[in-house]
Short mmCIF file of C-alpha atoms and ligand atoms in Angstrom, two decimals:
data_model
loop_
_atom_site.label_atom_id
_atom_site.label_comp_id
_atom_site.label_asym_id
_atom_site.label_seq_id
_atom_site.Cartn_x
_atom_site.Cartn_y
_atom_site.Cartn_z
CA UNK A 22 0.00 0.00 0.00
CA UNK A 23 2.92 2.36 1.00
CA UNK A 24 4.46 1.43 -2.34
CA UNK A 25 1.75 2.30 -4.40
CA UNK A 26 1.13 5.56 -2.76
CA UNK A 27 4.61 6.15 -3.43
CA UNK A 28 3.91 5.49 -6.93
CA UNK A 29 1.15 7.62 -7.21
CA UNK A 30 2.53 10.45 -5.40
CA UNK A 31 5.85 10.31 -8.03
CA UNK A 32 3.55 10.35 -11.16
CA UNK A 33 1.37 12.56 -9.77
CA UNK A 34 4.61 15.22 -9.37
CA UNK A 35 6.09 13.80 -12.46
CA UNK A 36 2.09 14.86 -14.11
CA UNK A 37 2.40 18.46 -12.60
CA UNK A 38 5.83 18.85 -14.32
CA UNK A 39 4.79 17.91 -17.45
CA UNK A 40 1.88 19.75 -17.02
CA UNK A 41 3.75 22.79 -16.24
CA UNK A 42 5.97 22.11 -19.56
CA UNK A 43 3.19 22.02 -21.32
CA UNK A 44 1.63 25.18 -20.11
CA UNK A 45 4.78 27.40 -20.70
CA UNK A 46 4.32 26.30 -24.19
CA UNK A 47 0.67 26.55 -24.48
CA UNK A 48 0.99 30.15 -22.73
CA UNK A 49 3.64 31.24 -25.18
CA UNK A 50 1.87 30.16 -28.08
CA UNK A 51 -1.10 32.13 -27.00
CA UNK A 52 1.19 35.15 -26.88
CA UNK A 53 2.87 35.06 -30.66
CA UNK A 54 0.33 36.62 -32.37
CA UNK A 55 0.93 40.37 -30.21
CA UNK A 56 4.81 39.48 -29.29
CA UNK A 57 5.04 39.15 -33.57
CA UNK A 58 3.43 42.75 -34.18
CA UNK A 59 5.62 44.03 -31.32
CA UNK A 60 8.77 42.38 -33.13
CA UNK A 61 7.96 43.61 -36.05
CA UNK A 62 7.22 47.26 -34.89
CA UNK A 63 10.52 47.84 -32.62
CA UNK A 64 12.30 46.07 -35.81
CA UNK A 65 11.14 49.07 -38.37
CA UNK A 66 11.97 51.86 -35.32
CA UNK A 67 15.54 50.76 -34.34
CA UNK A 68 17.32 53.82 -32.08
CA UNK A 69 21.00 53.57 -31.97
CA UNK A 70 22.90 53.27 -28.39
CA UNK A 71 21.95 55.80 -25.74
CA UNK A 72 18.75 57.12 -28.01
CA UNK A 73 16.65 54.18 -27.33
CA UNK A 74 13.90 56.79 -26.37
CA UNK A 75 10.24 55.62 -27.98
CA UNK A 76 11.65 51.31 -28.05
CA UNK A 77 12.04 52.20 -23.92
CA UNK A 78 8.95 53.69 -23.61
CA UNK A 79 7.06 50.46 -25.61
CA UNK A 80 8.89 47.82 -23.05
CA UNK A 81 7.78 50.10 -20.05
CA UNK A 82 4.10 49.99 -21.44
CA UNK A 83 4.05 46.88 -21.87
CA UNK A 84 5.58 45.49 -19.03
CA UNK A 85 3.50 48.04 -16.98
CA UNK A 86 0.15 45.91 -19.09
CA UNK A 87 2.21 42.72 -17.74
CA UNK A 88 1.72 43.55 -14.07
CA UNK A 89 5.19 45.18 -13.32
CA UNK A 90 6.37 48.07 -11.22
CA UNK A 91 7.87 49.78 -14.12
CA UNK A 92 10.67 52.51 -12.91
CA UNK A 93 11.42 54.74 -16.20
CA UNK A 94 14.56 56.64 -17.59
CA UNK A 95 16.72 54.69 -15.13
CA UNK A 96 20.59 54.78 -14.92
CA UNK A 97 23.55 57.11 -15.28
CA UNK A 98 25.73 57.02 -17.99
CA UNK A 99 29.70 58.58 -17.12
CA UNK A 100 29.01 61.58 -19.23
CA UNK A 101 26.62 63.39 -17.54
CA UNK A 102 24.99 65.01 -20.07
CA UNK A 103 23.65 61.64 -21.55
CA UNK A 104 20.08 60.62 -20.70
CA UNK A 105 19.97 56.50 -19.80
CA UNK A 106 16.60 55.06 -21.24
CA UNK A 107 16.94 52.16 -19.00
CA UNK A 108 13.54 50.19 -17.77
CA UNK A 109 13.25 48.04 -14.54
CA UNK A 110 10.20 46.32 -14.11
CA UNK A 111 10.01 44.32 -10.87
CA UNK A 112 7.08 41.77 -10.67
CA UNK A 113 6.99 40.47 -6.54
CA UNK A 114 5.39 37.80 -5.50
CA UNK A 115 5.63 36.88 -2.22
CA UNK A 116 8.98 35.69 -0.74
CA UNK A 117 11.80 33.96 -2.22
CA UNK A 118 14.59 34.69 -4.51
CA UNK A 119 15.35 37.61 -6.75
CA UNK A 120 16.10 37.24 -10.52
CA UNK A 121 17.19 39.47 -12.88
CA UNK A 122 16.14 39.36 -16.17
CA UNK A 123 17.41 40.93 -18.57
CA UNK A 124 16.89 42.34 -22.41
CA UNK A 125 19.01 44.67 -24.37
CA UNK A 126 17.33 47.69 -26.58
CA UNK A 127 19.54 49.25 -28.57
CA UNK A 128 20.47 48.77 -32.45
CA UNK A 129 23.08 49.59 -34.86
CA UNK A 130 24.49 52.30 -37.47
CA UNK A 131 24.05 49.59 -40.35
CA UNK A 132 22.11 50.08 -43.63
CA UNK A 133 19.17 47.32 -43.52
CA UNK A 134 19.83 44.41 -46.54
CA UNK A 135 17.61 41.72 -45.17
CA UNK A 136 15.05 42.45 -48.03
CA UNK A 137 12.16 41.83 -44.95
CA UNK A 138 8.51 43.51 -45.54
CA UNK A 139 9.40 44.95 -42.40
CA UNK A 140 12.69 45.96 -42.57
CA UNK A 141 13.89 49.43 -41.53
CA UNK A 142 14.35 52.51 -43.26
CA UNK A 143 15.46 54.99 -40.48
CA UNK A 144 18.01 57.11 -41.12
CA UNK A 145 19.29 59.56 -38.04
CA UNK A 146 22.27 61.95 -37.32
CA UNK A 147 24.86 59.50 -35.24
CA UNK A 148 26.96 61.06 -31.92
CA UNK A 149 29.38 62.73 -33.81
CA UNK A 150 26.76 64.21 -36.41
CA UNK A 151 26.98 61.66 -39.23
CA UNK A 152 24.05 60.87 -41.06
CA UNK A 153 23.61 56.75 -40.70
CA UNK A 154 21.00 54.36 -41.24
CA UNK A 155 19.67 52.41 -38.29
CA UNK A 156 18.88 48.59 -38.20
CA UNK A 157 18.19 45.47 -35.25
CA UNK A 158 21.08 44.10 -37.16
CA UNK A 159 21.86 42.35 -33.68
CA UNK A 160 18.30 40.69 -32.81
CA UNK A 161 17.99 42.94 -29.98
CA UNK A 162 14.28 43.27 -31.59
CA UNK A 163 14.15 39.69 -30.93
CA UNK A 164 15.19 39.72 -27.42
CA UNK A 165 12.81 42.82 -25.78
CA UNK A 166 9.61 39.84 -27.86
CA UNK A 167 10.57 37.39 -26.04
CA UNK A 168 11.23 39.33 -22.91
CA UNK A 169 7.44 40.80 -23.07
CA UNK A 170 6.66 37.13 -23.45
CA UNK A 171 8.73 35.79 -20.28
CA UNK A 172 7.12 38.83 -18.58
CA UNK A 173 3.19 38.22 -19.58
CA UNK A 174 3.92 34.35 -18.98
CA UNK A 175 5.29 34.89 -15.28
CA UNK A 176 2.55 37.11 -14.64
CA UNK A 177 -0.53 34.46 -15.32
CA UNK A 178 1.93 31.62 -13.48
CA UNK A 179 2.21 33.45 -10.54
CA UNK A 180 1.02 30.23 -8.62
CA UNK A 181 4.02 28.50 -9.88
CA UNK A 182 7.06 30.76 -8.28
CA UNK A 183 7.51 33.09 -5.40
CA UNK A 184 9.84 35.77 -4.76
CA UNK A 185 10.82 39.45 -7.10
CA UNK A 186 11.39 39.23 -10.58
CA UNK A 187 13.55 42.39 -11.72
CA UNK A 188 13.23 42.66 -15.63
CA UNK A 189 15.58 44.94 -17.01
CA UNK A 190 15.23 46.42 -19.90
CA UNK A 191 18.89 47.45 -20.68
CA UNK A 192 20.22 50.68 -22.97
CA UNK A 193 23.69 50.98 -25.07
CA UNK A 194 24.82 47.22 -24.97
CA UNK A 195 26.40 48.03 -28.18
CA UNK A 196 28.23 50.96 -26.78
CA UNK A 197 28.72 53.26 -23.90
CA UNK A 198 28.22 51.01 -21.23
CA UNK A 199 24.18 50.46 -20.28
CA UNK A 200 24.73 48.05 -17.75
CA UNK A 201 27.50 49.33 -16.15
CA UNK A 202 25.45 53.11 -16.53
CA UNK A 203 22.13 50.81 -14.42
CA UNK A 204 24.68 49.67 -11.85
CA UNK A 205 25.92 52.85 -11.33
CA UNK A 206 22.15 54.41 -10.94
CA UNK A 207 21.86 51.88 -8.23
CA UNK A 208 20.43 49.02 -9.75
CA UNK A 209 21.01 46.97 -6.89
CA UNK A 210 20.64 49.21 -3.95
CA UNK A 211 17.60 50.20 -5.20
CA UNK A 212 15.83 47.23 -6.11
CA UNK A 213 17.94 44.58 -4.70
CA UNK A 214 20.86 42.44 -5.25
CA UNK A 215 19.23 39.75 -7.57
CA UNK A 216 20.43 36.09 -6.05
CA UNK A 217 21.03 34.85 -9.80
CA UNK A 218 21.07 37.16 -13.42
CA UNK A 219 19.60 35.60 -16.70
CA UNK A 220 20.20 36.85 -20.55
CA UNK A 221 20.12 35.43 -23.65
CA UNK A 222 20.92 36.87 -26.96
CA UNK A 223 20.20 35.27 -30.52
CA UNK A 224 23.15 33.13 -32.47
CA UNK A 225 23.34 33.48 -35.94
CA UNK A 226 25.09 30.50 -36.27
CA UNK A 227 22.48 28.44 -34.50
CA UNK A 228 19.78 26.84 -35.82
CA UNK A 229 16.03 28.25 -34.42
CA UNK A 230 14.06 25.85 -32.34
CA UNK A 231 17.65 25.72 -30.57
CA UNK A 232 18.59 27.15 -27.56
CA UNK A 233 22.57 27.07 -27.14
CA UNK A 234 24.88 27.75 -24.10
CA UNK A 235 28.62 27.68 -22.85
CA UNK A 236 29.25 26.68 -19.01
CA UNK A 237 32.23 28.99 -18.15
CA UNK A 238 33.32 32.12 -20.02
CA UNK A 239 31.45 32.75 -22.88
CA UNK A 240 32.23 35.71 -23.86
CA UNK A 241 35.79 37.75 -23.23
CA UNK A 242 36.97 40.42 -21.76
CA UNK A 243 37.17 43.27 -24.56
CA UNK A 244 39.69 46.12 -24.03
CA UNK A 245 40.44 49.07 -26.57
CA UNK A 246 43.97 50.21 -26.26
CA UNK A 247 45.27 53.42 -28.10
CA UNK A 248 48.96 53.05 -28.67
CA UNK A 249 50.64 56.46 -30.24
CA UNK A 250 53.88 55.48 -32.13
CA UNK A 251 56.06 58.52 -31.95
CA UNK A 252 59.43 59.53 -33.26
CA UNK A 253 61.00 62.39 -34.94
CA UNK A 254 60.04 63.39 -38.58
CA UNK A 255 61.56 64.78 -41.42
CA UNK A 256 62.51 64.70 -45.62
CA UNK A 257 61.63 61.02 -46.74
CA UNK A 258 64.70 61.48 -48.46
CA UNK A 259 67.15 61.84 -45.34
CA UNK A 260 65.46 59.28 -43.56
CA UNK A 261 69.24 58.72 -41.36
CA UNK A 262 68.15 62.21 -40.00
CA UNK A 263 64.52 60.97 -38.56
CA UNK A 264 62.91 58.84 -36.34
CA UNK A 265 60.67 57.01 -38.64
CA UNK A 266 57.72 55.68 -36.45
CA UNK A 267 56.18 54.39 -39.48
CA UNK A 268 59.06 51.81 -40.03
CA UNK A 269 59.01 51.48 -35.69
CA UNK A 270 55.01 50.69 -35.88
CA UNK A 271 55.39 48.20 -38.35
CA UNK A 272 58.09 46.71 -35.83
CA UNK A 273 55.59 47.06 -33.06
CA UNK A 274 52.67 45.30 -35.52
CA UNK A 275 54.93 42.08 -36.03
CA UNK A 276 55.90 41.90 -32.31
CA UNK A 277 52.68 42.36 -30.86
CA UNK A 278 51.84 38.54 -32.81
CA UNK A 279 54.52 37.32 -30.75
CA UNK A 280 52.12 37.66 -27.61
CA UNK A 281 49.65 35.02 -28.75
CA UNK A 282 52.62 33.20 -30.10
CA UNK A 283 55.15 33.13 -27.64
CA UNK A 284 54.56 34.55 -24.37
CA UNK A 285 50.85 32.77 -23.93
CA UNK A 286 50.18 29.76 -22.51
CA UNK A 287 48.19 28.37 -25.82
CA UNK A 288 45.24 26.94 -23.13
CA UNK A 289 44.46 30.50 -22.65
CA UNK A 290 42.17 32.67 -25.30
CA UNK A 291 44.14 35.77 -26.49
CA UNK A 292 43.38 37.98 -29.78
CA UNK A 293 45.37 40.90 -30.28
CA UNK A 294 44.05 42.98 -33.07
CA UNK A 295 45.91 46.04 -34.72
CA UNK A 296 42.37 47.28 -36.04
CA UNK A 297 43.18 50.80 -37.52
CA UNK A 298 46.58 52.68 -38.34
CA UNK A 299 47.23 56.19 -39.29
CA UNK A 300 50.43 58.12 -39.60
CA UNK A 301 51.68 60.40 -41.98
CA UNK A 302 50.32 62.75 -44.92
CA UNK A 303 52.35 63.06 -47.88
CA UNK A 304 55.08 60.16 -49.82
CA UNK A 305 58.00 62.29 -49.18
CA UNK A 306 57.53 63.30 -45.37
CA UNK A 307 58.89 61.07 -42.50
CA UNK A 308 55.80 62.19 -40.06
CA UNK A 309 56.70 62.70 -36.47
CA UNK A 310 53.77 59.90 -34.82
CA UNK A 311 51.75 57.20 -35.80
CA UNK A 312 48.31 55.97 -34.35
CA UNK A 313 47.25 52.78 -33.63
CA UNK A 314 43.55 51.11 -32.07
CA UNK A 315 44.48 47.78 -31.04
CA UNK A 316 41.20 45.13 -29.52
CA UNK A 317 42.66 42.56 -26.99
CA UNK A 318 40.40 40.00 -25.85
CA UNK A 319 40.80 38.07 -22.86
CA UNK A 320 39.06 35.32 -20.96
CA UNK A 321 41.02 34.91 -17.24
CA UNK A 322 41.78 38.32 -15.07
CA UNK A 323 45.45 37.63 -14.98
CA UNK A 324 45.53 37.14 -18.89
CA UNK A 325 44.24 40.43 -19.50
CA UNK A 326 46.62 42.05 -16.76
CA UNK A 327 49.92 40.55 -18.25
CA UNK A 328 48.40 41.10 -21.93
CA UNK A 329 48.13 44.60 -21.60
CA UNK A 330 51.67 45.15 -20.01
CA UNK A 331 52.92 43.11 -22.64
CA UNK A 332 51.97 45.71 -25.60
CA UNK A 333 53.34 48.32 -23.59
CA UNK A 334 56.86 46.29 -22.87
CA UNK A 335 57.04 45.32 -26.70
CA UNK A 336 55.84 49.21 -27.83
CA UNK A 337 58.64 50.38 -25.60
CA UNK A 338 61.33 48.04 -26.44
CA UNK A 339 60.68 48.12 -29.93
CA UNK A 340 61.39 51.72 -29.76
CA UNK A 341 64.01 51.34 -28.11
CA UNK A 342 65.66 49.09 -30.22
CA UNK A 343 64.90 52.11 -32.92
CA UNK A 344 67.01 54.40 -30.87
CA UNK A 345 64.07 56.78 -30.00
CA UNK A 346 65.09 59.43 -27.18
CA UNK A 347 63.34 58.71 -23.98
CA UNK A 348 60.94 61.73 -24.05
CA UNK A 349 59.53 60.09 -27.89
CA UNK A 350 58.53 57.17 -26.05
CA UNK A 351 54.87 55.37 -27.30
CA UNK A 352 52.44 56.00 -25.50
CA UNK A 353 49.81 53.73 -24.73
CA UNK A 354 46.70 54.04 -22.89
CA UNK A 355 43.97 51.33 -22.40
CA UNK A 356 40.42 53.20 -23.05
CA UNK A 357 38.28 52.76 -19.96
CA UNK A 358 35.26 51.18 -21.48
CA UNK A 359 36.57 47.85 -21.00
CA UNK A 360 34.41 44.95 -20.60
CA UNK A 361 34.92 42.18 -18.53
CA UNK A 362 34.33 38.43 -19.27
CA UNK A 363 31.07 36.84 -19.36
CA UNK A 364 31.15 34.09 -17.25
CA UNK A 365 28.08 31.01 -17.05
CA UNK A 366 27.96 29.63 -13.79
CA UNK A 367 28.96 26.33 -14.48
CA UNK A 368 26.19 24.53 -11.64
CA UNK A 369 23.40 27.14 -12.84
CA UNK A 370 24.08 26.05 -16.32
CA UNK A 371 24.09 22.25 -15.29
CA UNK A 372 20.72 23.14 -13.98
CA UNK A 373 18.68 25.36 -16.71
CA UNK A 374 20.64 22.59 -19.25
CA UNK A 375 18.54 19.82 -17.45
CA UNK A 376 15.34 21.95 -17.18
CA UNK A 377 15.62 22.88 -21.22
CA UNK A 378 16.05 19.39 -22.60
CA UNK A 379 13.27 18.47 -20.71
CA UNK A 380 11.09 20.64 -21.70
CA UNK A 381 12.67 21.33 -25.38
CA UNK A 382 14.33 17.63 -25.76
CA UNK A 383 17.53 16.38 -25.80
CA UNK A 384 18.45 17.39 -29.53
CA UNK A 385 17.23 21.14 -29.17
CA UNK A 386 19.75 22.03 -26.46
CA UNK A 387 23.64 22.41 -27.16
CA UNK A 388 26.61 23.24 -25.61
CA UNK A 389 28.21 25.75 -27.69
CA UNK A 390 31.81 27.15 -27.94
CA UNK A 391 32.72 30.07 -26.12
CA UNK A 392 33.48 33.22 -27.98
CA UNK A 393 36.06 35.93 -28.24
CA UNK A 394 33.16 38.20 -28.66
CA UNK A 395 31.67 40.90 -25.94
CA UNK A 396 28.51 41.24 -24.19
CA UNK A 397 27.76 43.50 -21.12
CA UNK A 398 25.23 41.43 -19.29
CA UNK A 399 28.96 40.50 -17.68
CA UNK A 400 28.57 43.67 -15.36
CA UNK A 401 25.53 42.24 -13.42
CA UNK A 402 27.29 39.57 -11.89
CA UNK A 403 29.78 41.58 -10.83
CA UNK A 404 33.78 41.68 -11.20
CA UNK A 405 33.89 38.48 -9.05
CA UNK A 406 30.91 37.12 -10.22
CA UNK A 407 29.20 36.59 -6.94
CA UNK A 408 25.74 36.91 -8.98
CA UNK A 409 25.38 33.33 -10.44
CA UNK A 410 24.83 34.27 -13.93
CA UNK A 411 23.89 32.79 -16.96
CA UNK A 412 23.44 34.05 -20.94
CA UNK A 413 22.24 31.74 -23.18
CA UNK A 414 21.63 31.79 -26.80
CA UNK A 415 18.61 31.46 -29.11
CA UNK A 416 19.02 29.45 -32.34
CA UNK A 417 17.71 32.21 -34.91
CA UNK A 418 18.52 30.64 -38.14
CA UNK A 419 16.35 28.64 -40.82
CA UNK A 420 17.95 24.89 -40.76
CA UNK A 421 17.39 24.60 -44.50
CA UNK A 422 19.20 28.42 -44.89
CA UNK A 423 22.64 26.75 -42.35
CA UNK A 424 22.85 23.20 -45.01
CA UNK A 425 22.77 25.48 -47.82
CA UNK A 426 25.38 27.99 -46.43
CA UNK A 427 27.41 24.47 -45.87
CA UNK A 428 26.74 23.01 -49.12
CA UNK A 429 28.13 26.30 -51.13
CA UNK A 430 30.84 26.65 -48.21
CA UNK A 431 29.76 30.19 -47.83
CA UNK A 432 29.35 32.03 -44.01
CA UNK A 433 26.07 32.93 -42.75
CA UNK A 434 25.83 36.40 -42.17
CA UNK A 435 26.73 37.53 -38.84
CA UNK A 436 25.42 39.52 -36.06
CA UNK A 437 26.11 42.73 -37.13
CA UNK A 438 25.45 42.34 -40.43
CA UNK A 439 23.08 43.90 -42.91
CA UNK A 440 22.02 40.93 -43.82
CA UNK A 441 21.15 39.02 -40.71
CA UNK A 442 17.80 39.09 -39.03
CA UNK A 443 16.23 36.34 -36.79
CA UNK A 444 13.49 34.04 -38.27
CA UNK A 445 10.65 35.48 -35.84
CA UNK A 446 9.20 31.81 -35.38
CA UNK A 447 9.80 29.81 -33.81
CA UNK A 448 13.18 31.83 -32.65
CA UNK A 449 10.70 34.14 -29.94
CA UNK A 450 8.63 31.55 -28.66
CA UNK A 451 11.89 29.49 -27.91
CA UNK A 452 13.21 32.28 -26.27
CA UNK A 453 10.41 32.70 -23.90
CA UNK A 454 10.32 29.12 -23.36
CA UNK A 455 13.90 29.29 -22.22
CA UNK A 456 13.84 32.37 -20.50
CA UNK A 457 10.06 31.21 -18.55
CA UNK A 458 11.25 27.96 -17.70
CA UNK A 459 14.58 28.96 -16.55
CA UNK A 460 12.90 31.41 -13.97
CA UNK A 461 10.32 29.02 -12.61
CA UNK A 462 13.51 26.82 -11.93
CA UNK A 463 15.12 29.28 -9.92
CA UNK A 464 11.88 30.55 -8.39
CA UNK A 465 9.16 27.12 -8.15
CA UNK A 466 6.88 27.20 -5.21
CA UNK A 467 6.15 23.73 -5.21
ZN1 ZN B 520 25.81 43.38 -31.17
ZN1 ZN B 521 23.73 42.04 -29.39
#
């Protein structure tokens, strides 16, 4: 008799768990219809970084319609003159744990090529007064969908979790520093430190119906470092009577490789990028400095410390070597915009892994390389990521569209590109699936 009670009581849990699966799925069916139209809209009114004014005001309204406490215009950006457009809506619900969740809003100075009914047209004046055309050419469209979604679903499962929900509703992830701008508003001594932080962002690489993720770092530490070449010019055609610090720089290039190379352990990511180099006017003039903007990227804390004494050692001794006087030394400085590495909790990604083949299957869910790319959603688990934190991706990509990419041996387009855009279905409903089911883990009542 005990045994069968047993039995009844396991597949009566097991029922509610399926039944729960099935209802997050059910639930973000019901929503596609609006969350498309919503997609759609913020995807033909893209604002560029730090302008995200009317797509902030939509994810207010319409978490404010999804039962949120909806806190407007929040954060503060380093340059005080800049307005933050960030939105924190914070859905509570008795007591238990706090979860951030969080979507990015901004979009990018790209000319839309996607050919979409839909696609966008805008053209604005950029921050240094360039005209530009505006595009989602990042799916951040795709992410504020299925973040309305997550929101609306959490709101009529309120049975199923207890504790505060914080959605945030993130400016300028593509530049100037939104989350960092939110934690320096007081993100978390206003509405609490969250006890875990949850992203996702689309993969253009990944098939939709997919949801992808890397335990560990995922995504590197990204520093810009300006390094000035200097030296002493002159006539191109006394060049014994210069400093040439175009001859020095191209030293400096070739013995910058040397720090992936040679001086890295090869288990450790490093990229070391000479991105842009300008010196010099005219053929016959030896030109007294030379600019360079270098990216590093980084995974480990200690990489990117020795990394970024390393260009300055080489930059130095290189110029030594060229015989420039001590007061002609480069300089180099390391912007301060740097952002750290994204790191997955490796248990918290264990976890959501096990709750996302269940309810996706087994096939749907894969662990994916990590990236020397930068996202930062790092910020909110802090520098020594005491937040347990995980971003995961969304497959966004037709399966027939990635085998015939393969078959001609030709690259998708990328994020960023004016090309790429997210195939709507079933790419948002997976992402509230994901997103939904991954806070009901964290949060369950029963
Ligand atoms: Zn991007
Ligand atoms: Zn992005």
């Amino acid at each position: 008799m005990k045994i069968s009670l047993a039995v009844v009581a396991s597949s009566l849990t097991v029922c509610s768990v399926l039944a729960q699966e099935n209802s997050v799925e059910k639930a973000a069916i019901s929503e596609l219809p609006s969350l498309l139209a919503i997609y759609k809209d913020i995807h033909s009114h893209p604002e560029l970084s730090g302008h995200e004014q009317r797509t902030a005001a939509l994810v207010a309204k319409e978490l404010r319609a999804a039962g949120c406490d909806v806190t407007e215009n929040f954060g503060r950006y380093e340059q005080p003159n800049l307005k933050c457009y960030g939105v924190i809506g914070v859905m509570k619900n008795g007591n238990g744990p706090t979860v951030l969740v969080r979507t990015d809003m901004d979009a990018l100075p790209v000319q839309e090529d996607t050919g979409l009914p839909y696609a966008s047209s805008v053209t604005t004046k950029n921050d240094d007064g360039m005209d530009v055309h505006v595009m989602h050419a990042c799916g951040h469209d795709a992410h504020m969908a299925a973040f309305i979604g997550t929101a609306r679903l959490l709101q009529k499962m309120r049975e199923d979790w207890s504790g505060t929900i914080i959605f945030v509703g993130q400016p300028a992830e593509e530049a100037i520093g939104g989350a960092n701008a939110l934690l320096r508003g007081g993100l978390y001594n206003r509405f609490g430190k969250p006890s875990f932080a949850l992203g996702f962002h689309d993969k253009a690489d990944l098939q939709t119906g997919h949801i992808g993720v890397t335990p560990g770092y995922t995504y590197a530490n990204v520093d810009s470092v300006n390094l000035t070449v200097r030296g002493e010019g002159g006539h191109g055609a006394y060049p014994h009577k210069t400093k040439d610090p175009v001859v020095l720089s191209a030293e400096i290039i070739n013995a910058l490789q040397t720090i992936a190379s040679r001086e890295n352990n090869p288990l450790d990511p490093v990229v070391v990028t000479v991105g842009s180099i300008h010196g010099g006017t005219k053929h016959n003039i030896i030109p007294d400095e030379v600019k360079l903007q270098l990216t590093v990227r980084t995974y480990k804390p200690e990489v990117r410390e020795r990394v970024l004494a390393d260009i300055e050692r080489i930059a130095k001794g290189c110029a030594m070597a060229a015989d420039v006087p001590a007061d002609r030394m480069p300089v180099v400085e390391v912007q301060k915009d740097g952002l750290p590495a994204t790191y997955n909790n490796p248990d918290l990604t264990k976890r959501l892994v096990a709750v996302w083949k269940k309810i996706l299957g087994d096939a749907n869910v894969d662990i994916v390389d990590p990236t020397m790319g930068g996202e930062d959603f790092a910020e909110y688990s802090l520098p020594d990521h005491s937040i347990p934190a995980v971003d995961f991706h969304i497959g966004a990509v037709d399966p027939e569209k990635i085998a015939q990419y393969k078959k001609e041996k030709k690259e998708l387009p990328s994020l960023h590109s004016s090309k790429f855009a997210p195939v709507p279905e079933p790419t948002i409903k997976v992402g509230i699936i994901g997103m939904t089911s991954a806070v009901l883990e964290l949060m369950k009542s029963k």
